[in-house]
């Protein structure tokens, strides 16, 4: 118990220091990297729960426990790598352009199908070696799946992705709660997961996007996209002097507040 308290104090101190150093404009990056920690924790809890399960359980309870372990590790691994990619895109460490691999949706579907087959093998077999192999292969597939899922989304759409990952991290925490038989963790994870999913849906509706395409990793692009830098439409450059003259001669001006204006609290002087 003492070691747990020490770890909590150290982790809390690190979190407070990092949060104080982060600017408001960098808050989505911080949230994304924190989601990755939740996913990693779910993976570690899953492996630990598999290695040290309670002996003497009935076969049906063993199957339920193994299913919880498998799903918890899968969701946690997807959240872990997906959140890291989101953090990298928001930070500018990874290209903001969506990764357009050939047949990318088929690759995602294949990853899910193979993972389901591995789940059946993991639960049905009595061979410990085969169980460990299925669990490790699934973990690798889930890590790659999470990376590809978020890498296929453009950097401009990362705020919605962060909301989606928030939902994933909640379900990962709920799965960890099932493995640990912790009711509080289950309830908290379910609340975070459902609220994150609802928020993602509302954001998609407001931006006229498909919620299913967010989950499928196709947000911000369609199947006909070629990934080229060819310009679409017309644009006209304007100088600061011309802009000032236009504003001077305008009878009314509509200013649409954005995240930057909210962070700078510039809406109050503008409204005045």
mmCIF file of C-alpha atoms in Angstrom:
data_model
loop_
_atom_site.group_PDB
_atom_site.id
_atom_site.type_symbol
_atom_site.label_atom_id
_atom_site.label_comp_id
_atom_site.label_asym_id
_atom_site.label_seq_id
_atom_site.Cartn_x
_atom_site.Cartn_y
_atom_site.Cartn_z
ATOM 1 C CA UNK A 1 0.000 0.000 0.000
ATOM 2 C CA UNK A 2 2.870 2.348 0.808
ATOM 3 C CA UNK A 3 4.400 1.863 -2.646
ATOM 4 C CA UNK A 4 1.041 2.644 -4.263
ATOM 5 C CA UNK A 5 0.769 5.897 -2.316
ATOM 6 C CA UNK A 6 4.342 6.832 -3.266
ATOM 7 C CA UNK A 7 3.587 6.158 -6.946
ATOM 8 C CA UNK A 8 0.393 8.234 -6.739
ATOM 9 C CA UNK A 9 2.231 11.156 -5.142
ATOM 10 C CA UNK A 10 5.042 11.066 -7.712
ATOM 11 C CA UNK A 11 2.609 10.754 -10.619
ATOM 12 C CA UNK A 12 0.415 13.535 -9.272
ATOM 13 C CA UNK A 13 3.393 15.847 -8.841
ATOM 14 C CA UNK A 14 4.578 15.185 -12.395
ATOM 15 C CA UNK A 15 1.062 15.769 -13.739
ATOM 16 C CA UNK A 16 0.646 19.059 -11.878
ATOM 17 C CA UNK A 17 4.004 20.365 -13.084
ATOM 18 C CA UNK A 18 3.293 19.421 -16.695
ATOM 19 C CA UNK A 19 -0.207 20.927 -16.610
ATOM 20 C CA UNK A 20 1.115 24.221 -15.229
ATOM 21 C CA UNK A 21 3.742 24.475 -17.973
ATOM 22 C CA UNK A 22 1.321 23.796 -20.833
ATOM 23 C CA UNK A 23 -0.285 26.766 -22.600
ATOM 24 C CA UNK A 24 -4.031 26.718 -23.210
ATOM 25 C CA UNK A 25 -3.446 26.430 -26.947
ATOM 26 C CA UNK A 26 -1.498 23.210 -26.286
ATOM 27 C CA UNK A 27 -4.205 21.649 -24.119
ATOM 28 C CA UNK A 28 -5.424 19.199 -26.832
ATOM 29 C CA UNK A 29 -1.874 17.824 -27.032
ATOM 30 C CA UNK A 30 -1.783 17.259 -23.276
ATOM 31 C CA UNK A 31 -5.158 15.523 -23.334
ATOM 32 C CA UNK A 32 -4.017 13.271 -26.188
ATOM 33 C CA UNK A 33 -0.838 12.166 -24.419
ATOM 34 C CA UNK A 34 -2.780 11.542 -21.189
ATOM 35 C CA UNK A 35 -5.140 9.286 -23.131
ATOM 36 C CA UNK A 36 -2.129 7.256 -24.257
ATOM 37 C CA UNK A 37 -1.215 6.663 -20.607
ATOM 38 C CA UNK A 38 -4.721 5.349 -19.928
ATOM 39 C CA UNK A 39 -4.418 2.960 -22.861
ATOM 40 C CA UNK A 40 -0.987 1.757 -21.747
ATOM 41 C CA UNK A 41 -2.285 1.215 -18.213
ATOM 42 C CA UNK A 42 -5.155 -0.897 -19.566
ATOM 43 C CA UNK A 43 -2.701 -3.045 -21.532
ATOM 44 C CA UNK A 44 -0.484 -3.602 -18.492
ATOM 45 C CA UNK A 45 -3.475 -4.379 -16.266
ATOM 46 C CA UNK A 46 -4.729 -6.849 -18.863
ATOM 47 C CA UNK A 47 -1.475 -8.796 -19.021
ATOM 48 C CA UNK A 48 -1.182 -8.757 -15.238
ATOM 49 C CA UNK A 49 -4.765 -9.970 -14.848
ATOM 50 C CA UNK A 50 -4.103 -12.830 -17.267
ATOM 51 C CA UNK A 51 -0.916 -13.941 -15.514
ATOM 52 C CA UNK A 52 -2.344 -13.719 -11.998
ATOM 53 C CA UNK A 53 -5.981 -14.788 -12.263
ATOM 54 C CA UNK A 54 -7.900 -16.302 -9.383
ATOM 55 C CA UNK A 55 -7.649 -20.123 -9.343
ATOM 56 C CA UNK A 56 -10.599 -22.482 -8.938
ATOM 57 C CA UNK A 57 -13.073 -20.569 -11.109
ATOM 58 C CA UNK A 58 -15.828 -22.316 -13.026
ATOM 59 C CA UNK A 59 -15.208 -22.727 -16.787
ATOM 60 C CA UNK A 60 -17.831 -20.128 -17.725
ATOM 61 C CA UNK A 61 -16.256 -17.579 -15.368
ATOM 62 C CA UNK A 62 -12.816 -18.338 -16.779
ATOM 63 C CA UNK A 63 -14.094 -17.685 -20.310
ATOM 64 C CA UNK A 64 -15.653 -14.394 -19.207
ATOM 65 C CA UNK A 65 -12.411 -13.363 -17.524
ATOM 66 C CA UNK A 66 -10.341 -14.217 -20.612
ATOM 67 C CA UNK A 67 -12.740 -12.230 -22.802
ATOM 68 C CA UNK A 68 -12.387 -9.231 -20.484
ATOM 69 C CA UNK A 69 -8.600 -9.516 -20.650
ATOM 70 C CA UNK A 70 -8.565 -9.756 -24.442
ATOM 71 C CA UNK A 71 -10.938 -6.838 -25.040
ATOM 72 C CA UNK A 72 -9.242 -4.680 -22.411
ATOM 73 C CA UNK A 73 -5.815 -5.153 -23.980
ATOM 74 C CA UNK A 74 -7.195 -4.581 -27.487
ATOM 75 C CA UNK A 75 -8.958 -1.314 -26.613
ATOM 76 C CA UNK A 76 -5.997 -0.144 -24.538
ATOM 77 C CA UNK A 77 -3.473 -0.844 -27.301
ATOM 78 C CA UNK A 78 -5.590 0.976 -29.901
ATOM 79 C CA UNK A 79 -5.960 3.947 -27.560
ATOM 80 C CA UNK A 80 -2.235 3.979 -26.755
ATOM 81 C CA UNK A 81 -0.838 4.212 -30.286
ATOM 82 C CA UNK A 82 -3.766 6.261 -31.595
ATOM 83 C CA UNK A 83 -3.251 8.879 -28.892
ATOM 84 C CA UNK A 84 0.485 9.036 -29.575
ATOM 85 C CA UNK A 85 -0.172 9.677 -33.277
ATOM 86 C CA UNK A 86 -2.746 12.353 -32.391
ATOM 87 C CA UNK A 87 -0.230 13.998 -30.063
ATOM 88 C CA UNK A 88 2.443 13.887 -32.772
ATOM 89 C CA UNK A 89 0.155 15.507 -35.337
ATOM 90 C CA UNK A 90 -0.976 18.226 -32.949
ATOM 91 C CA UNK A 91 2.623 18.843 -31.901
ATOM 92 C CA UNK A 92 3.872 18.946 -35.491
ATOM 93 C CA UNK A 93 6.165 15.949 -35.008
ATOM 94 C CA UNK A 94 4.150 13.892 -37.497
ATOM 95 C CA UNK A 95 2.869 15.104 -40.854
ATOM 96 C CA UNK A 96 -0.695 16.394 -40.598
ATOM 97 C CA UNK A 97 -1.572 14.888 -43.976
ATOM 98 C CA UNK A 98 -3.773 11.780 -43.780
ATOM 99 C CA UNK A 99 -2.041 8.485 -44.509
ATOM 100 C CA UNK A 100 -3.697 7.139 -47.655
ATOM 101 C CA UNK A 101 -2.679 3.478 -47.918
ATOM 102 C CA UNK A 102 -4.259 1.364 -50.674
ATOM 103 C CA UNK A 103 -7.346 -0.495 -49.423
ATOM 104 C CA UNK A 104 -6.960 1.093 -45.993
ATOM 105 C CA UNK A 105 -10.529 0.288 -44.944
ATOM 106 C CA UNK A 106 -10.018 -3.338 -45.929
ATOM 107 C CA UNK A 107 -6.861 -3.372 -43.816
ATOM 108 C CA UNK A 108 -8.823 -2.085 -40.828
ATOM 109 C CA UNK A 109 -11.535 -4.675 -41.400
ATOM 110 C CA UNK A 110 -8.939 -7.439 -41.741
ATOM 111 C CA UNK A 111 -7.356 -6.384 -38.444
ATOM 112 C CA UNK A 112 -10.730 -6.633 -36.703
ATOM 113 C CA UNK A 113 -11.530 -10.025 -38.238
ATOM 114 C CA UNK A 114 -8.133 -11.493 -37.333
ATOM 115 C CA UNK A 115 -8.449 -10.106 -33.806
ATOM 116 C CA UNK A 116 -11.862 -11.754 -33.439
ATOM 117 C CA UNK A 117 -10.439 -15.094 -34.588
ATOM 118 C CA UNK A 118 -7.624 -14.706 -32.074
ATOM 119 C CA UNK A 119 -10.224 -13.977 -29.385
ATOM 120 C CA UNK A 120 -11.972 -17.273 -30.123
ATOM 121 C CA UNK A 121 -8.655 -19.134 -30.038
ATOM 122 C CA UNK A 122 -7.616 -17.363 -26.835
ATOM 123 C CA UNK A 123 -10.837 -18.283 -25.018
ATOM 124 C CA UNK A 124 -11.384 -21.797 -26.372
ATOM 125 C CA UNK A 125 -7.892 -23.279 -26.191
ATOM 126 C CA UNK A 126 -6.459 -24.807 -23.016
ATOM 127 C CA UNK A 127 -2.856 -24.454 -24.167
ATOM 128 C CA UNK A 128 -1.100 -21.697 -22.234
ATOM 129 C CA UNK A 129 1.477 -21.278 -24.987
ATOM 130 C CA UNK A 130 -1.210 -20.793 -27.633
ATOM 131 C CA UNK A 131 -3.054 -18.341 -25.398
ATOM 132 C CA UNK A 132 0.069 -16.245 -24.878
ATOM 133 C CA UNK A 133 0.820 -16.325 -28.609
ATOM 134 C CA UNK A 134 -2.725 -15.227 -29.504
ATOM 135 C CA UNK A 135 -2.560 -12.434 -26.924
ATOM 136 C CA UNK A 136 0.799 -11.147 -28.161
ATOM 137 C CA UNK A 137 -0.214 -11.273 -31.835
ATOM 138 C CA UNK A 138 -3.452 -9.449 -31.044
ATOM 139 C CA UNK A 139 -1.545 -6.782 -29.112
ATOM 140 C CA UNK A 140 0.752 -6.145 -32.074
ATOM 141 C CA UNK A 141 -2.241 -5.970 -34.435
ATOM 142 C CA UNK A 142 -4.078 -3.586 -32.081
ATOM 143 C CA UNK A 143 -1.036 -1.314 -31.785
ATOM 144 C CA UNK A 144 -0.725 -1.153 -35.580
ATOM 145 C CA UNK A 145 -4.494 -0.733 -35.940
ATOM 146 C CA UNK A 146 -4.564 2.242 -33.576
ATOM 147 C CA UNK A 147 -1.633 3.868 -35.352
ATOM 148 C CA UNK A 148 -3.184 3.412 -38.806
ATOM 149 C CA UNK A 149 -6.646 4.470 -37.617
ATOM 150 C CA UNK A 150 -5.488 7.922 -36.501
ATOM 151 C CA UNK A 151 -2.743 8.340 -39.100
ATOM 152 C CA UNK A 152 -5.451 8.115 -41.784
ATOM 153 C CA UNK A 153 -7.064 11.285 -40.425
ATOM 154 C CA UNK A 154 -5.921 14.805 -41.307
ATOM 155 C CA UNK A 155 -4.328 17.009 -38.675
ATOM 156 C CA UNK A 156 -7.061 19.653 -38.932
ATOM 157 C CA UNK A 157 -9.571 17.111 -37.630
ATOM 158 C CA UNK A 158 -7.515 16.056 -34.601
ATOM 159 C CA UNK A 159 -9.827 17.756 -32.036
ATOM 160 C CA UNK A 160 -12.603 15.339 -32.982
ATOM 161 C CA UNK A 161 -10.122 12.465 -32.909
ATOM 162 C CA UNK A 162 -9.022 13.471 -29.404
ATOM 163 C CA UNK A 163 -12.674 13.361 -28.339
ATOM 164 C CA UNK A 164 -13.001 9.918 -29.900
ATOM 165 C CA UNK A 165 -9.843 8.738 -28.124
ATOM 166 C CA UNK A 166 -11.301 10.112 -24.908
ATOM 167 C CA UNK A 167 -14.175 7.706 -25.402
ATOM 168 C CA UNK A 168 -11.785 4.835 -26.146
ATOM 169 C CA UNK A 169 -9.777 5.560 -23.003
ATOM 170 C CA UNK A 170 -12.979 5.457 -20.974
ATOM 171 C CA UNK A 171 -13.922 2.036 -22.320
ATOM 172 C CA UNK A 172 -10.357 0.857 -21.698
ATOM 173 C CA UNK A 173 -10.669 1.984 -18.082
ATOM 174 C CA UNK A 174 -14.038 0.224 -17.794
ATOM 175 C CA UNK A 175 -12.498 -2.977 -19.152
ATOM 176 C CA UNK A 176 -9.709 -2.664 -16.593
ATOM 177 C CA UNK A 177 -12.391 -2.270 -13.935
ATOM 178 C CA UNK A 178 -13.981 -5.560 -14.978
ATOM 179 C CA UNK A 179 -10.614 -7.314 -14.809
ATOM 180 C CA UNK A 180 -9.923 -5.880 -11.352
ATOM 181 C CA UNK A 181 -13.536 -6.327 -10.138
ATOM 182 C CA UNK A 182 -13.548 -2.618 -9.311
ATOM 183 C CA UNK A 183 -17.066 -1.174 -9.552
ATOM 184 C CA UNK A 184 -15.880 2.433 -9.238
ATOM 185 C CA UNK A 185 -13.484 2.038 -12.163
ATOM 186 C CA UNK A 186 -16.220 0.425 -14.255
ATOM 187 C CA UNK A 187 -18.694 3.244 -13.602
ATOM 188 C CA UNK A 188 -16.103 5.981 -14.142
ATOM 189 C CA UNK A 189 -14.835 4.405 -17.355
ATOM 190 C CA UNK A 190 -18.365 3.952 -18.686
ATOM 191 C CA UNK A 191 -19.189 7.598 -17.967
ATOM 192 C CA UNK A 192 -16.050 8.810 -19.744
ATOM 193 C CA UNK A 193 -16.572 6.428 -22.652
ATOM 194 C CA UNK A 194 -20.215 7.320 -23.239
ATOM 195 C CA UNK A 195 -19.697 11.073 -22.812
ATOM 196 C CA UNK A 196 -16.738 11.010 -25.209
ATOM 197 C CA UNK A 197 -18.789 9.140 -27.801
ATOM 198 C CA UNK A 198 -21.699 11.587 -27.448
ATOM 199 C CA UNK A 199 -19.353 14.569 -27.754
ATOM 200 C CA UNK A 200 -17.752 13.086 -30.879
ATOM 201 C CA UNK A 201 -21.201 12.534 -32.402
ATOM 202 C CA UNK A 202 -22.284 16.113 -31.657
ATOM 203 C CA UNK A 203 -19.062 17.512 -33.146
ATOM 204 C CA UNK A 204 -19.497 15.388 -36.271
ATOM 205 C CA UNK A 205 -23.097 16.544 -36.717
ATOM 206 C CA UNK A 206 -22.070 20.177 -36.280
ATOM 207 C CA UNK A 207 -19.317 19.787 -38.892
ATOM 208 C CA UNK A 208 -21.539 17.764 -41.262
ATOM 209 C CA UNK A 209 -19.306 14.714 -40.962
ATOM 210 C CA UNK A 210 -20.146 11.038 -40.704
ATOM 211 C CA UNK A 211 -19.735 9.599 -37.208
ATOM 212 C CA UNK A 212 -19.077 6.150 -38.670
ATOM 213 C CA UNK A 213 -16.217 7.518 -40.772
ATOM 214 C CA UNK A 214 -14.577 8.835 -37.603
ATOM 215 C CA UNK A 215 -14.588 5.392 -36.048
ATOM 216 C CA UNK A 216 -13.401 3.840 -39.325
ATOM 217 C CA UNK A 217 -10.469 6.226 -39.621
ATOM 218 C CA UNK A 218 -11.787 8.005 -42.699
ATOM 219 C CA UNK A 219 -12.578 11.360 -41.130
ATOM 220 C CA UNK A 220 -11.631 14.326 -43.275
ATOM 221 C CA UNK A 221 -11.166 12.370 -46.501
ATOM 222 C CA UNK A 222 -13.188 10.272 -48.888
ATOM 223 C CA UNK A 223 -12.451 7.274 -51.037
ATOM 224 C CA UNK A 224 -11.680 9.392 -54.098
ATOM 225 C CA UNK A 225 -8.897 11.347 -52.431
ATOM 226 C CA UNK A 226 -5.517 10.984 -54.070
ATOM 227 C CA UNK A 227 -3.497 12.756 -51.416
ATOM 228 C CA UNK A 228 -2.066 15.250 -53.917
ATOM 229 C CA UNK A 229 -1.380 18.898 -53.160
ATOM 230 C CA UNK A 230 -3.400 20.152 -56.136
ATOM 231 C CA UNK A 231 -5.358 23.300 -55.272
ATOM 232 C CA UNK A 232 -9.117 23.214 -55.609
ATOM 233 C CA UNK A 233 -11.112 26.375 -56.323
ATOM 234 C CA UNK A 234 -9.850 29.944 -56.516
ATOM 235 C CA UNK A 235 -8.193 32.127 -53.932
ATOM 236 C CA UNK A 236 -7.254 35.785 -53.881
ATOM 237 C CA UNK A 237 -4.428 37.174 -51.807
ATOM 238 C CA UNK A 238 -4.964 40.402 -49.913
ATOM 239 C CA UNK A 239 -2.598 42.634 -47.988
ATOM 240 C CA UNK A 240 -3.011 44.026 -44.483
ATOM 241 C CA UNK A 241 -3.526 47.534 -45.889
ATOM 242 C CA UNK A 242 -6.351 46.363 -48.143
ATOM 243 C CA UNK A 243 -7.954 44.531 -45.237
ATOM 244 C CA UNK A 244 -7.801 47.649 -43.060
ATOM 245 C CA UNK A 245 -9.360 49.735 -45.835
ATOM 246 C CA UNK A 246 -12.170 47.219 -46.313
ATOM 247 C CA UNK A 247 -12.913 47.207 -42.585
ATOM 248 C CA UNK A 248 -12.830 50.996 -42.491
ATOM 249 C CA UNK A 249 -15.431 51.268 -45.240
ATOM 250 C CA UNK A 250 -17.643 48.469 -43.890
ATOM 251 C CA UNK A 251 -20.993 49.233 -42.290
ATOM 252 C CA UNK A 252 -21.115 45.966 -40.322
ATOM 253 C CA UNK A 253 -18.561 43.239 -39.617
ATOM 254 C CA UNK A 254 -19.285 39.724 -38.386
ATOM 255 C CA UNK A 255 -16.522 38.183 -36.260
ATOM 256 C CA UNK A 256 -16.729 34.426 -35.694
ATOM 257 C CA UNK A 257 -14.958 33.486 -32.437
ATOM 258 C CA UNK A 258 -12.602 30.528 -32.566
ATOM 259 C CA UNK A 259 -10.457 28.592 -30.136
ATOM 260 C CA UNK A 260 -7.586 31.078 -30.368
ATOM 261 C CA UNK A 261 -9.831 34.029 -29.582
ATOM 262 C CA UNK A 262 -11.328 32.156 -26.631
ATOM 263 C CA UNK A 263 -7.894 31.292 -25.236
ATOM 264 C CA UNK A 264 -6.726 34.908 -25.562
ATOM 265 C CA UNK A 265 -10.067 36.094 -24.116
ATOM 266 C CA UNK A 266 -10.167 38.603 -26.950
ATOM 267 C CA UNK A 267 -13.908 38.235 -27.354
ATOM 268 C CA UNK A 268 -14.528 40.716 -24.532
ATOM 269 C CA UNK A 269 -12.629 43.669 -26.071
ATOM 270 C CA UNK A 270 -14.124 42.826 -29.473
ATOM 271 C CA UNK A 271 -17.643 42.708 -28.043
ATOM 272 C CA UNK A 272 -17.072 46.046 -26.312
#
